[in-house]
mmCIF file of C-alpha atoms in Angstrom:
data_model
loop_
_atom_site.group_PDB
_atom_site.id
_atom_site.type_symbol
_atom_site.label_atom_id
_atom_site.label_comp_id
_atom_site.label_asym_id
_atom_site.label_seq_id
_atom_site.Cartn_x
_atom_site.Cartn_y
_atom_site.Cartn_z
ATOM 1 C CA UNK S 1 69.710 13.144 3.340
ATOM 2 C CA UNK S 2 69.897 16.233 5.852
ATOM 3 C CA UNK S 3 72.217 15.758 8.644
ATOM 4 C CA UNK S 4 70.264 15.090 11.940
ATOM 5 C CA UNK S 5 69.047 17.498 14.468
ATOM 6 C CA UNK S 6 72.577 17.740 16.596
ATOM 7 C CA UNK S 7 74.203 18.121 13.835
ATOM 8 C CA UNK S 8 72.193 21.294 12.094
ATOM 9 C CA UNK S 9 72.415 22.681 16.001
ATOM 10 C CA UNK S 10 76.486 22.238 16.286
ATOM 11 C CA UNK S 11 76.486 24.154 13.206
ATOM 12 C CA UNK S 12 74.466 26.795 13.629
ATOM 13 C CA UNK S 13 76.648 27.578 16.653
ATOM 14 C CA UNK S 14 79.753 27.253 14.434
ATOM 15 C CA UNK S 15 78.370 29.695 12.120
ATOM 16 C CA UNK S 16 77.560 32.190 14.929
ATOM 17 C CA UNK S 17 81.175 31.936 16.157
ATOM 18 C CA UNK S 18 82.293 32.234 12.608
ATOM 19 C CA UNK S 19 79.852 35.502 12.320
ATOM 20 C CA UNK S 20 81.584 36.916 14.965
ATOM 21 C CA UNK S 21 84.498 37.029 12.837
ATOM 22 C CA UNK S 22 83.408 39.656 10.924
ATOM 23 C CA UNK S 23 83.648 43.660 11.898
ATOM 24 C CA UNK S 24 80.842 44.625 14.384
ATOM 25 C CA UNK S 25 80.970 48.630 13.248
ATOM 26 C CA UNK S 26 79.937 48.354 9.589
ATOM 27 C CA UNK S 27 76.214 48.617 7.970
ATOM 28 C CA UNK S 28 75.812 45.246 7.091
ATOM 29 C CA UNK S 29 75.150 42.641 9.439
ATOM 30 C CA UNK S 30 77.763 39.978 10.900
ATOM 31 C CA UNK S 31 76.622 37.163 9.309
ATOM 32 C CA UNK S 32 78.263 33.204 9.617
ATOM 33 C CA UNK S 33 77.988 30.029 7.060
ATOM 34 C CA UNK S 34 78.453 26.490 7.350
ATOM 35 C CA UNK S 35 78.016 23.739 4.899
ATOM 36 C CA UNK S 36 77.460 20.020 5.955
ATOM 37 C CA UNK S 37 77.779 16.978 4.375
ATOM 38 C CA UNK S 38 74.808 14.394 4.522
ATOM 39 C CA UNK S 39 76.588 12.603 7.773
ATOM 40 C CA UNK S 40 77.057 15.988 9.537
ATOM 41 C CA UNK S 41 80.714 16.564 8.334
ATOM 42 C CA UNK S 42 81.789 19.849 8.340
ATOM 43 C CA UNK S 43 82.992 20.897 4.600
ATOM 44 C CA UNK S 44 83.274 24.799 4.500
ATOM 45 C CA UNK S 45 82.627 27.846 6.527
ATOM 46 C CA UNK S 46 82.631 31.177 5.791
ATOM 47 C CA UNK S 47 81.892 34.265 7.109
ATOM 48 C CA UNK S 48 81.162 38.013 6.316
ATOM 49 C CA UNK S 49 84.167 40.193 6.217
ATOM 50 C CA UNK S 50 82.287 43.452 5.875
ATOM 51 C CA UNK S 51 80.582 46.125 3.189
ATOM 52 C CA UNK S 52 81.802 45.458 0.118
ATOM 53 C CA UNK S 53 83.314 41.836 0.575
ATOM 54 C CA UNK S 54 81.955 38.660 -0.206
ATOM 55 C CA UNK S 55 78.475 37.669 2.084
ATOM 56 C CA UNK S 56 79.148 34.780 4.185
ATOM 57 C CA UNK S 57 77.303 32.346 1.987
ATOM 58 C CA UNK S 58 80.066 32.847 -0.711
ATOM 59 C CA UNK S 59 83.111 32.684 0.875
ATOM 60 C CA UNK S 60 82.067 29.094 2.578
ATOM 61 C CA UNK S 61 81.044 28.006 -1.278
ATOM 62 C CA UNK S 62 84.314 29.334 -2.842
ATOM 63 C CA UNK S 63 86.089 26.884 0.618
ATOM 64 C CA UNK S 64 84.664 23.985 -0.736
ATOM 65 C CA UNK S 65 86.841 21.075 -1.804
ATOM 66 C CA UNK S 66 86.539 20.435 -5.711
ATOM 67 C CA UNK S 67 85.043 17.261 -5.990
ATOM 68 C CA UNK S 68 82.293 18.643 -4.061
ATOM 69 C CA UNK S 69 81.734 21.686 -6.482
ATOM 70 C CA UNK S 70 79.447 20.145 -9.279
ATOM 71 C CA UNK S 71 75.864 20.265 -8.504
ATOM 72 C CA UNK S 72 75.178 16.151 -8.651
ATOM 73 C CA UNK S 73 77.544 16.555 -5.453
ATOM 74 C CA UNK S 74 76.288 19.478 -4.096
ATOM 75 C CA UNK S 75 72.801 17.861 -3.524
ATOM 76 C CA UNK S 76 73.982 15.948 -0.298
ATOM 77 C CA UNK S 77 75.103 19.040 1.130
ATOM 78 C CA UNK S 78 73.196 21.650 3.753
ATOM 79 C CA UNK S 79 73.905 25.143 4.242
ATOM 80 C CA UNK S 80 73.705 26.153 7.570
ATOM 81 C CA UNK S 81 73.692 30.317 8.199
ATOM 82 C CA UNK S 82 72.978 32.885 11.046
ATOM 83 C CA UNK S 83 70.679 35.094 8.854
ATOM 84 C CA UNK S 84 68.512 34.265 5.596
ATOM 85 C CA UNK S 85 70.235 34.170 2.440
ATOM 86 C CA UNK S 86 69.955 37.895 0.878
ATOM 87 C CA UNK S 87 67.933 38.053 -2.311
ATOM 88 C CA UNK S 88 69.179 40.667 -3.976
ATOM 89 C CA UNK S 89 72.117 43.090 -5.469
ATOM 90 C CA UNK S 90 74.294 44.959 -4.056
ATOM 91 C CA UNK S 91 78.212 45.496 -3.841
ATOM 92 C CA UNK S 92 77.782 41.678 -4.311
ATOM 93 C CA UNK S 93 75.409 39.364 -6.059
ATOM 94 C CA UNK S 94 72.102 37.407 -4.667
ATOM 95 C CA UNK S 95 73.462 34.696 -1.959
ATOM 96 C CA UNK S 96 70.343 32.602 -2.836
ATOM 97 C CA UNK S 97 70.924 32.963 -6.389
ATOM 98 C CA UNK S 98 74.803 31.635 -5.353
ATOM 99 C CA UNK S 99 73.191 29.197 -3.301
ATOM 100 C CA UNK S 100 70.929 27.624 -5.894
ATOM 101 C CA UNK S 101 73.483 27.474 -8.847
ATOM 102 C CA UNK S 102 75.903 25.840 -6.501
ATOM 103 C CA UNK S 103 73.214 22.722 -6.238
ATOM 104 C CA UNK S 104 72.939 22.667 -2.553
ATOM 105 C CA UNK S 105 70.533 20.781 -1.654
ATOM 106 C CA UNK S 106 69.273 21.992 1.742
ATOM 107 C CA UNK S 107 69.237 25.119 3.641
ATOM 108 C CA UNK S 108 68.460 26.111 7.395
ATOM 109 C CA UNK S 109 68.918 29.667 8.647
ATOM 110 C CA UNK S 110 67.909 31.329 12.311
ATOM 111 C CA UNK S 111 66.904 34.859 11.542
ATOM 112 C CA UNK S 112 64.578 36.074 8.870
ATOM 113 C CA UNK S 113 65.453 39.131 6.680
ATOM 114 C CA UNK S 114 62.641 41.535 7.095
ATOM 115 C CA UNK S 115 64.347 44.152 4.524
ATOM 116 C CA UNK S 116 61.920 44.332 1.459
ATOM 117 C CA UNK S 117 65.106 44.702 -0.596
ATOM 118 C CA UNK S 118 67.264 42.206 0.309
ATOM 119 C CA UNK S 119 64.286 39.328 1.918
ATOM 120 C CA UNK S 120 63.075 37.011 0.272
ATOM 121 C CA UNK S 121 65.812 35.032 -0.396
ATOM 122 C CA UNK S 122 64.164 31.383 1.377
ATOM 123 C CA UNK S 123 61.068 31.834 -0.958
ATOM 124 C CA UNK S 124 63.348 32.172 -4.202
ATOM 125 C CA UNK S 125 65.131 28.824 -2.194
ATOM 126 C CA UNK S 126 61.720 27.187 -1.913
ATOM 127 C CA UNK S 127 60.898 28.395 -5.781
ATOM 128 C CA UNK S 128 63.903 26.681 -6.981
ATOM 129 C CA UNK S 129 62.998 23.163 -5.151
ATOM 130 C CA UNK S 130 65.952 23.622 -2.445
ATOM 131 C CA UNK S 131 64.406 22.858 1.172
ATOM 132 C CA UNK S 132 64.690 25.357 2.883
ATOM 133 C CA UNK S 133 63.874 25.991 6.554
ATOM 134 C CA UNK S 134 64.166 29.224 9.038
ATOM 135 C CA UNK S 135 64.210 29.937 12.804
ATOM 136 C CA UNK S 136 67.013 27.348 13.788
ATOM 137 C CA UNK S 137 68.488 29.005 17.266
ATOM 138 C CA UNK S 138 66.537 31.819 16.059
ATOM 139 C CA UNK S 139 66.806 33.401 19.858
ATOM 140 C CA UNK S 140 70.853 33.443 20.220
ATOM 141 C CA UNK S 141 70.874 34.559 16.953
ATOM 142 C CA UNK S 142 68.681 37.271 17.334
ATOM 143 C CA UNK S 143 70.801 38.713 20.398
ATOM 144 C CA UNK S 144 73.620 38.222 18.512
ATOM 145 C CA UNK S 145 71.949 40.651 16.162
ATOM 146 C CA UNK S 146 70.284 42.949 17.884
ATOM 147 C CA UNK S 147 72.032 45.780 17.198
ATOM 148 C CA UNK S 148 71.590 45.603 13.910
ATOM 149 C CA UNK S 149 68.145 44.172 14.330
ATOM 150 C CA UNK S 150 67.115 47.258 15.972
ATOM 151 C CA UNK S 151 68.522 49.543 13.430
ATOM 152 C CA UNK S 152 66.515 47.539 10.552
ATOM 153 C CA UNK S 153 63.502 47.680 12.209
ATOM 154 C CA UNK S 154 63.446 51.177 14.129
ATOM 155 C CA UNK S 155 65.914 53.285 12.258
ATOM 156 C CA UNK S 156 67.807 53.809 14.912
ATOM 157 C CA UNK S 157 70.834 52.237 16.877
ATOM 158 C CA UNK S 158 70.152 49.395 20.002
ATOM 159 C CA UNK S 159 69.795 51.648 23.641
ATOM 160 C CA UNK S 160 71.192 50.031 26.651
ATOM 161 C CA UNK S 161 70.352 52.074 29.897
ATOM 162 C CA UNK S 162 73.118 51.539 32.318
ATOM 163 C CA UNK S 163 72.489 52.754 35.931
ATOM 164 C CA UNK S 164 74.331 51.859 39.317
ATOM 165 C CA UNK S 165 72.559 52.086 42.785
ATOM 166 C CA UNK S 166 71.691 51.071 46.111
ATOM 167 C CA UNK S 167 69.072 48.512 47.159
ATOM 168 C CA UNK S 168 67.041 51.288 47.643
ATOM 169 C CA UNK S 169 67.467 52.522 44.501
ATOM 170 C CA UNK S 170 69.914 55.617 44.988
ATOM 171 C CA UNK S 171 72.570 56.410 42.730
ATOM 172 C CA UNK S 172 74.648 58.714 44.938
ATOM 173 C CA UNK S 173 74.274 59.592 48.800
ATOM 174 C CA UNK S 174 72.783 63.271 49.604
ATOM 175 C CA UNK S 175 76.000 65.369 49.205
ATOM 176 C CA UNK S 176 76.177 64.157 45.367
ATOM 177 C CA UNK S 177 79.059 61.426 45.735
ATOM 178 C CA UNK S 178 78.505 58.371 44.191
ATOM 179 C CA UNK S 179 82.508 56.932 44.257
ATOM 180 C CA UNK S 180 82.165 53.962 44.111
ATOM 181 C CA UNK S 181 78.416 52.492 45.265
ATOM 182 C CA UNK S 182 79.690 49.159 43.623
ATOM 183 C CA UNK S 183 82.777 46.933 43.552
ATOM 184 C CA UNK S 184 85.749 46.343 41.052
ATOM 185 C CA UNK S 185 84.178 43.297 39.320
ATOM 186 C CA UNK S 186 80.884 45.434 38.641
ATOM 187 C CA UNK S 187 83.051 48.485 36.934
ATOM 188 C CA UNK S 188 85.156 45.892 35.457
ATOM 189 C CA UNK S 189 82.019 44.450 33.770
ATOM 190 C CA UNK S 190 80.411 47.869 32.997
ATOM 191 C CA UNK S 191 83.840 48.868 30.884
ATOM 192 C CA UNK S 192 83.486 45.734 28.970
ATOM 193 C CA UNK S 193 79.869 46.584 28.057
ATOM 194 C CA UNK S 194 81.617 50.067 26.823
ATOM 195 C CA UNK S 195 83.962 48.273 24.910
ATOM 196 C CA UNK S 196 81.405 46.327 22.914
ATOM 197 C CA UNK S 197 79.369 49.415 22.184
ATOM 198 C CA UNK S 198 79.571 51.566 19.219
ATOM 199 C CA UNK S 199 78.540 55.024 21.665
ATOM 200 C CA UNK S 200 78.833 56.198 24.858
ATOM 201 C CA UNK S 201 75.608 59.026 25.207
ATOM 202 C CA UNK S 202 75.598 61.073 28.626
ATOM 203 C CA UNK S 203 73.815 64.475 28.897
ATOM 204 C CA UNK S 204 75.701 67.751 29.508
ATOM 205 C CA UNK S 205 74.531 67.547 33.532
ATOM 206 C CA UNK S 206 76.608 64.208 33.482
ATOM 207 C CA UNK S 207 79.206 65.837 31.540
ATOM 208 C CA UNK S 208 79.601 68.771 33.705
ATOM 209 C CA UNK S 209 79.210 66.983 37.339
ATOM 210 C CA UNK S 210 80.853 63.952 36.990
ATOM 211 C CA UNK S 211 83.366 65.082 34.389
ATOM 212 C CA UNK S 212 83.612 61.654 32.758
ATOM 213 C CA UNK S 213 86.260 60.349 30.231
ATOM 214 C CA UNK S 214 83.598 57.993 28.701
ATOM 215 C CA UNK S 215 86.348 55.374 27.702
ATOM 216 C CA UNK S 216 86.838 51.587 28.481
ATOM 217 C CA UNK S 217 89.520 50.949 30.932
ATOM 218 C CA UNK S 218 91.413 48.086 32.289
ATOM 219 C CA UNK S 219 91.525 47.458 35.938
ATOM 220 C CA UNK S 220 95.052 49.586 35.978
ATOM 221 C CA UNK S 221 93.601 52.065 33.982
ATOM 222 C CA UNK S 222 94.802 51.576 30.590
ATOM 223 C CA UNK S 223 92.280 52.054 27.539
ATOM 224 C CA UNK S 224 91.010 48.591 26.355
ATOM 225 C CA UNK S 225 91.606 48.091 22.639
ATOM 226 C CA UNK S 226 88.067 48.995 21.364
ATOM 227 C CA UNK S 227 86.491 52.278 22.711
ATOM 228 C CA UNK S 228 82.777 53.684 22.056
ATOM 229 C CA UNK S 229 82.418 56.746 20.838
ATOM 230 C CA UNK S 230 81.575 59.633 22.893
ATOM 231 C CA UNK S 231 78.256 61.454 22.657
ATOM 232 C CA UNK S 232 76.892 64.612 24.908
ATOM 233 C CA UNK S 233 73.542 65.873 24.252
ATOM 234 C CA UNK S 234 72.370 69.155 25.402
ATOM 235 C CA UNK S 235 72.885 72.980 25.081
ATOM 236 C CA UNK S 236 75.381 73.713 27.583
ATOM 237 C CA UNK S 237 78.645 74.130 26.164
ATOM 238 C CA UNK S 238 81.550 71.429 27.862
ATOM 239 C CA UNK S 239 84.806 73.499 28.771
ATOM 240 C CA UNK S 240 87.769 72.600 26.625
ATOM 241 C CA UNK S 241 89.202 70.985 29.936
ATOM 242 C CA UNK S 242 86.945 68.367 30.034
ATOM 243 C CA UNK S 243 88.132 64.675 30.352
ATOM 244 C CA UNK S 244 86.280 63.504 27.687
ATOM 245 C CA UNK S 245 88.306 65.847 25.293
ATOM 246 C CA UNK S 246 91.283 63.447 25.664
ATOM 247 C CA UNK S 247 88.854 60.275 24.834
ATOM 248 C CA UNK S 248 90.791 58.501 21.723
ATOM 249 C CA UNK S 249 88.037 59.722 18.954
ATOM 250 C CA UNK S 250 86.649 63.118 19.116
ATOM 251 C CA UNK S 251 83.012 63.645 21.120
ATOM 252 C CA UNK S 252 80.344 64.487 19.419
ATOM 253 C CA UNK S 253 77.613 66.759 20.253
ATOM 254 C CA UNK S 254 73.877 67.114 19.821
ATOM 255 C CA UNK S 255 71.749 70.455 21.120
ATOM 256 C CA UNK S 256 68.606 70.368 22.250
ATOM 257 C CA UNK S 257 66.499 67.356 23.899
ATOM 258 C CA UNK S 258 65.605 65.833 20.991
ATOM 259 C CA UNK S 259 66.881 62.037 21.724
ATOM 260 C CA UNK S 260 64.839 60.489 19.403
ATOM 261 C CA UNK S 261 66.306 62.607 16.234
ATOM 262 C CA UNK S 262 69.827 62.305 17.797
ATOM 263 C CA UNK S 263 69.686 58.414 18.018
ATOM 264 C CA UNK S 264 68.129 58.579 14.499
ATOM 265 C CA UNK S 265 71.529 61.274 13.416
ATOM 266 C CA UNK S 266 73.783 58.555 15.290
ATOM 267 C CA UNK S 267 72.611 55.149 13.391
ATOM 268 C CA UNK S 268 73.292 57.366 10.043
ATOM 269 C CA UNK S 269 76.280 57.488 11.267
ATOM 270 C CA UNK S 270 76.802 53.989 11.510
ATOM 271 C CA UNK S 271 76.264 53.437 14.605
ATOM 272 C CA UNK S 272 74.118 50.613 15.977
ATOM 273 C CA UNK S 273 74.396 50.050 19.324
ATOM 274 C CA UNK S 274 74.471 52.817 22.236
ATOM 275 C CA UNK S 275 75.167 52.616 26.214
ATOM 276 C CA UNK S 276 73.954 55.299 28.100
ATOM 277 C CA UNK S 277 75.468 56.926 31.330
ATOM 278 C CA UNK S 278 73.696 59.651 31.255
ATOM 279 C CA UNK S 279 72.562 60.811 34.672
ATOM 280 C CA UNK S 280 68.483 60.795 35.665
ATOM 281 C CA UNK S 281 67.643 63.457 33.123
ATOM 282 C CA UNK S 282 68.540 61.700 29.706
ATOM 283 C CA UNK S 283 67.849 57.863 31.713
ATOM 284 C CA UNK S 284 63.968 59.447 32.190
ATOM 285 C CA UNK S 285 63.504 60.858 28.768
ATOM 286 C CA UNK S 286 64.511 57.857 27.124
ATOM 287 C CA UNK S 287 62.390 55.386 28.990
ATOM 288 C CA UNK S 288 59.485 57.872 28.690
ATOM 289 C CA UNK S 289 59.861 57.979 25.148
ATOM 290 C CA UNK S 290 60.119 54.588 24.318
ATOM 291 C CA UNK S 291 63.765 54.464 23.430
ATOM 292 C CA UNK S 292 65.610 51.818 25.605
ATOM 293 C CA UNK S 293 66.087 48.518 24.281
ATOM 294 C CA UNK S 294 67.858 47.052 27.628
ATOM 295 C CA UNK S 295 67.854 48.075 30.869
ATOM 296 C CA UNK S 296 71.467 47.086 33.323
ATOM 297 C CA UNK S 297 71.379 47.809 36.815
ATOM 298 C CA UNK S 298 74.174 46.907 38.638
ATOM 299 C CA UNK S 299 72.677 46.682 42.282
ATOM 300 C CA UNK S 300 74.759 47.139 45.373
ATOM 301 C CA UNK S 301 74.079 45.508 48.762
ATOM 302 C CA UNK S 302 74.187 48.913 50.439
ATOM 303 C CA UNK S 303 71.047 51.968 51.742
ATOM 304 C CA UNK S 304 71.489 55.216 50.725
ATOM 305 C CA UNK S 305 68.413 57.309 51.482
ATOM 306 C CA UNK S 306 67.867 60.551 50.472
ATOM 307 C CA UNK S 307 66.833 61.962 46.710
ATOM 308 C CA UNK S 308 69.459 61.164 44.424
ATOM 309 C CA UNK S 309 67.395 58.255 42.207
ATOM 310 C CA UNK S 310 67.704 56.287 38.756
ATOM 311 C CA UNK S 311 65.186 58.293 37.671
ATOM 312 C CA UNK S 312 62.700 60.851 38.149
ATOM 313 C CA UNK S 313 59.617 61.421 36.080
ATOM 314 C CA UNK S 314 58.654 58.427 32.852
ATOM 315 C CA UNK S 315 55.281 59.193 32.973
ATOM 316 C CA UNK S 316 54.068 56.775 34.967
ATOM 317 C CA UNK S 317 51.133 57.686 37.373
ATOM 318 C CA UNK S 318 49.425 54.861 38.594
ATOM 319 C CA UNK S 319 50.704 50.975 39.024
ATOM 320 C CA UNK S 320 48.431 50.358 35.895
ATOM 321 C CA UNK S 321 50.545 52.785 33.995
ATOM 322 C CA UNK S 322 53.931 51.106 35.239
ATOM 323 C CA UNK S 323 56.859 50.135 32.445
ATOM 324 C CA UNK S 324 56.908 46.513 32.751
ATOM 325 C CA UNK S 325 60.802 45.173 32.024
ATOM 326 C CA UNK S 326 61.558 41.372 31.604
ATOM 327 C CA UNK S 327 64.646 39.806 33.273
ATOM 328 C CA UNK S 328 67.248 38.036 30.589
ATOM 329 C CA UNK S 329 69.966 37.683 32.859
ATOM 330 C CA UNK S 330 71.125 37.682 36.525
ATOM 331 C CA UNK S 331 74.833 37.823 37.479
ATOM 332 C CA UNK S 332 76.374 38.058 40.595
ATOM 333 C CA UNK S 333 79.416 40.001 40.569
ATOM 334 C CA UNK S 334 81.755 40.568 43.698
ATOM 335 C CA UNK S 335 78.510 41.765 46.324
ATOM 336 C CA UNK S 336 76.891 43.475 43.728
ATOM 337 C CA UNK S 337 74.227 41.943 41.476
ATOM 338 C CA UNK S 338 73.524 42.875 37.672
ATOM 339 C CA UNK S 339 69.878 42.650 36.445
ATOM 340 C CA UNK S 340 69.637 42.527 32.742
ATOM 341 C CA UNK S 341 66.279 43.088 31.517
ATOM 342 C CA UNK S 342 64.220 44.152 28.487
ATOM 343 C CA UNK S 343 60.973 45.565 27.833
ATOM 344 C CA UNK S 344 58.086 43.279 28.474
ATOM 345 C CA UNK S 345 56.263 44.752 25.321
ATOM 346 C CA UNK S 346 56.772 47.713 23.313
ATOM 347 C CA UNK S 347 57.134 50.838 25.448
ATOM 348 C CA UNK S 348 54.614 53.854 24.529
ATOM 349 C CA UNK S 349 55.973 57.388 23.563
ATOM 350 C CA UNK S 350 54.821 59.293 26.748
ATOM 351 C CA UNK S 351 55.051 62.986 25.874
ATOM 352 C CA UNK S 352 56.369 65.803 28.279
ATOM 353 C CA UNK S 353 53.658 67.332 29.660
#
């Protein structure tokens, strides 16, 4: 008997907390697992500790108490796990394989594996008569891993576009200052954002004008425990003076204009998620190209006037040509407001002319 609706739900959530465990810089994917009994019981968990270590799948099989080890037992029990079984090896060995010779007798996952390497692993489920069912809170999951989503599917890490401005849609007044358009809970939320990112990309204007530290900071101005990475892009060369020379990990730098091959260099780096700061130049070139995942404007009640904007040129020029962004999120914060959004379909490569 599979546990009941409620119960696969509950533990699909458990198993996202439980992914969240495991390190959110590494290639593979964070990745939770829980195992019900037929009356909804919780009976192991697991999750993935990193490259190398044992896939979430495994460690919540190796947690389970004896009796419940042999196979006739293992029938009554349901896997429940963020991200479709892999189906094949690595460091480690096939979880579906692990799966199947453990006699479970159901499985339910949210997000399918689209890797033609390691997929598969719910049809050799299905093949070896274990039920097996995807999609379950497919959506949280999939934000949950969208970085590394992004990276499967585009090469490339996840690009958040981060801009501040005025209702009118000004990022600093006429004389260039821009100190501070928006309140303390808005920064406060903007350096957690930085914290959960793997980079921090500005261009060399940004570097140059607003001499930035690119770090996440506490209200009193001391570095939060995780900090992005710092990337500058462009040809001019930053004087050793710079803030972002004292940043905790050394900057690194990419000549030329070339984001697309940059983000591409960055995600073999590792690195799967950026947030970009980087001034109207870099903020135009990657919408016109196609590169930004998520737009987040934090929007101030205040008129600026004048020419300073978001952006200048994306290509766009008539309304029929206009980049259409869907809103996931609206938070008030302080006065200001923060508009999350994402592209409303895939965004064309719209070449410099």
């Amino acid at each position: 008997m599979v546990p009941t609706p409620d119960a696969l739900t509950a533990a699909m959530r458990r198993a996202l907390q439980l992914a969240a465990l495991g390190p959110d810089r590494d290639v593979n994917p964070q990745v939770g697992c829980v195992i019900l009994a037929a009356d909804g019981t919780v009976v192991a968990e697991g999750w993935h500790g990193g490259s190398g270590s044992p896939h979430a799948e495994v460690v919540a099989l190796a947690g389970l108490p004896v009796p419940l080890r042999t196979p006739e037992a293992a029938r009554q029990l349901t896997a429940v796990v963020t991200l479709e079984p892999c189906n094949h090896t690595g460091r480690t060995g096939p979880c579906a394989i692990a799966l199947i010779e453990a006699g479970i007798g159901a499985v339910y996952f949210a997000v399918s594996d689209s890797d033609p390497v390691a997929g598969g692993g719910a049809d050799r489920l299905r093949a070896a008569g274990i039920p097996t069912e995807g999609g379950l809170l497919r959506a949280e999951v999939e934000r949950f891993l969208a970085p590394w989503l992004t990276y499967r599917a585009l090469g490339r890490p996840r690009v958040t576009l981060k801009w501040a401005s005025s209702l009118d849609g000004r990022t600093a007044a006429a004389d260039g200052t821009s100190q501070w358009i928006t309140g303390p809970q808005a920064r406060a939320d903007v350096h957690l954002r930085r914290s959960r990112a793997d980079a921090i990309l500005v261009g060399t204007g940004t570097a140059l004008a607003d001499n930035p530290s690119l770090t996440a900071r506490a209200a009193d101005g001391t570095l939060l425990e995780r900090q992005p990475i710092p990337v500058v892009v462009g040809d001019t060369v930053i004087p050793e003076e710079a803030a972002l020379y004292a940043h905790p990990t050394p900057p690194l730098f990419y000549p030329g204009h070339d984001l697309a091959a940059t983000l591409t260099a960055l995600g073999s780096r590792g690195i799967r998620s950026v947030f970009v700061e980087g001034g109207p130049r870099v903020a135009s070139a990657l919408v016109r190209h196609g590169l930004v995942d998520e737009v987040l404007v934090y929007l101030a009640p205040v008129l600026l006037g004048g020419p300073r904007m978001a952006l200048d040129s994306i290509g766009v020029t008539t309304i029929g040509g206009a980049r259409r962004f869907t809103p996931v999120h609206t938070h008030t914060l302080g006065e200001d407001i923060l508009i999350v959004a994402q592209p409303t379909a895939p965004i064309p490569n719209t070449e410099d002319n």
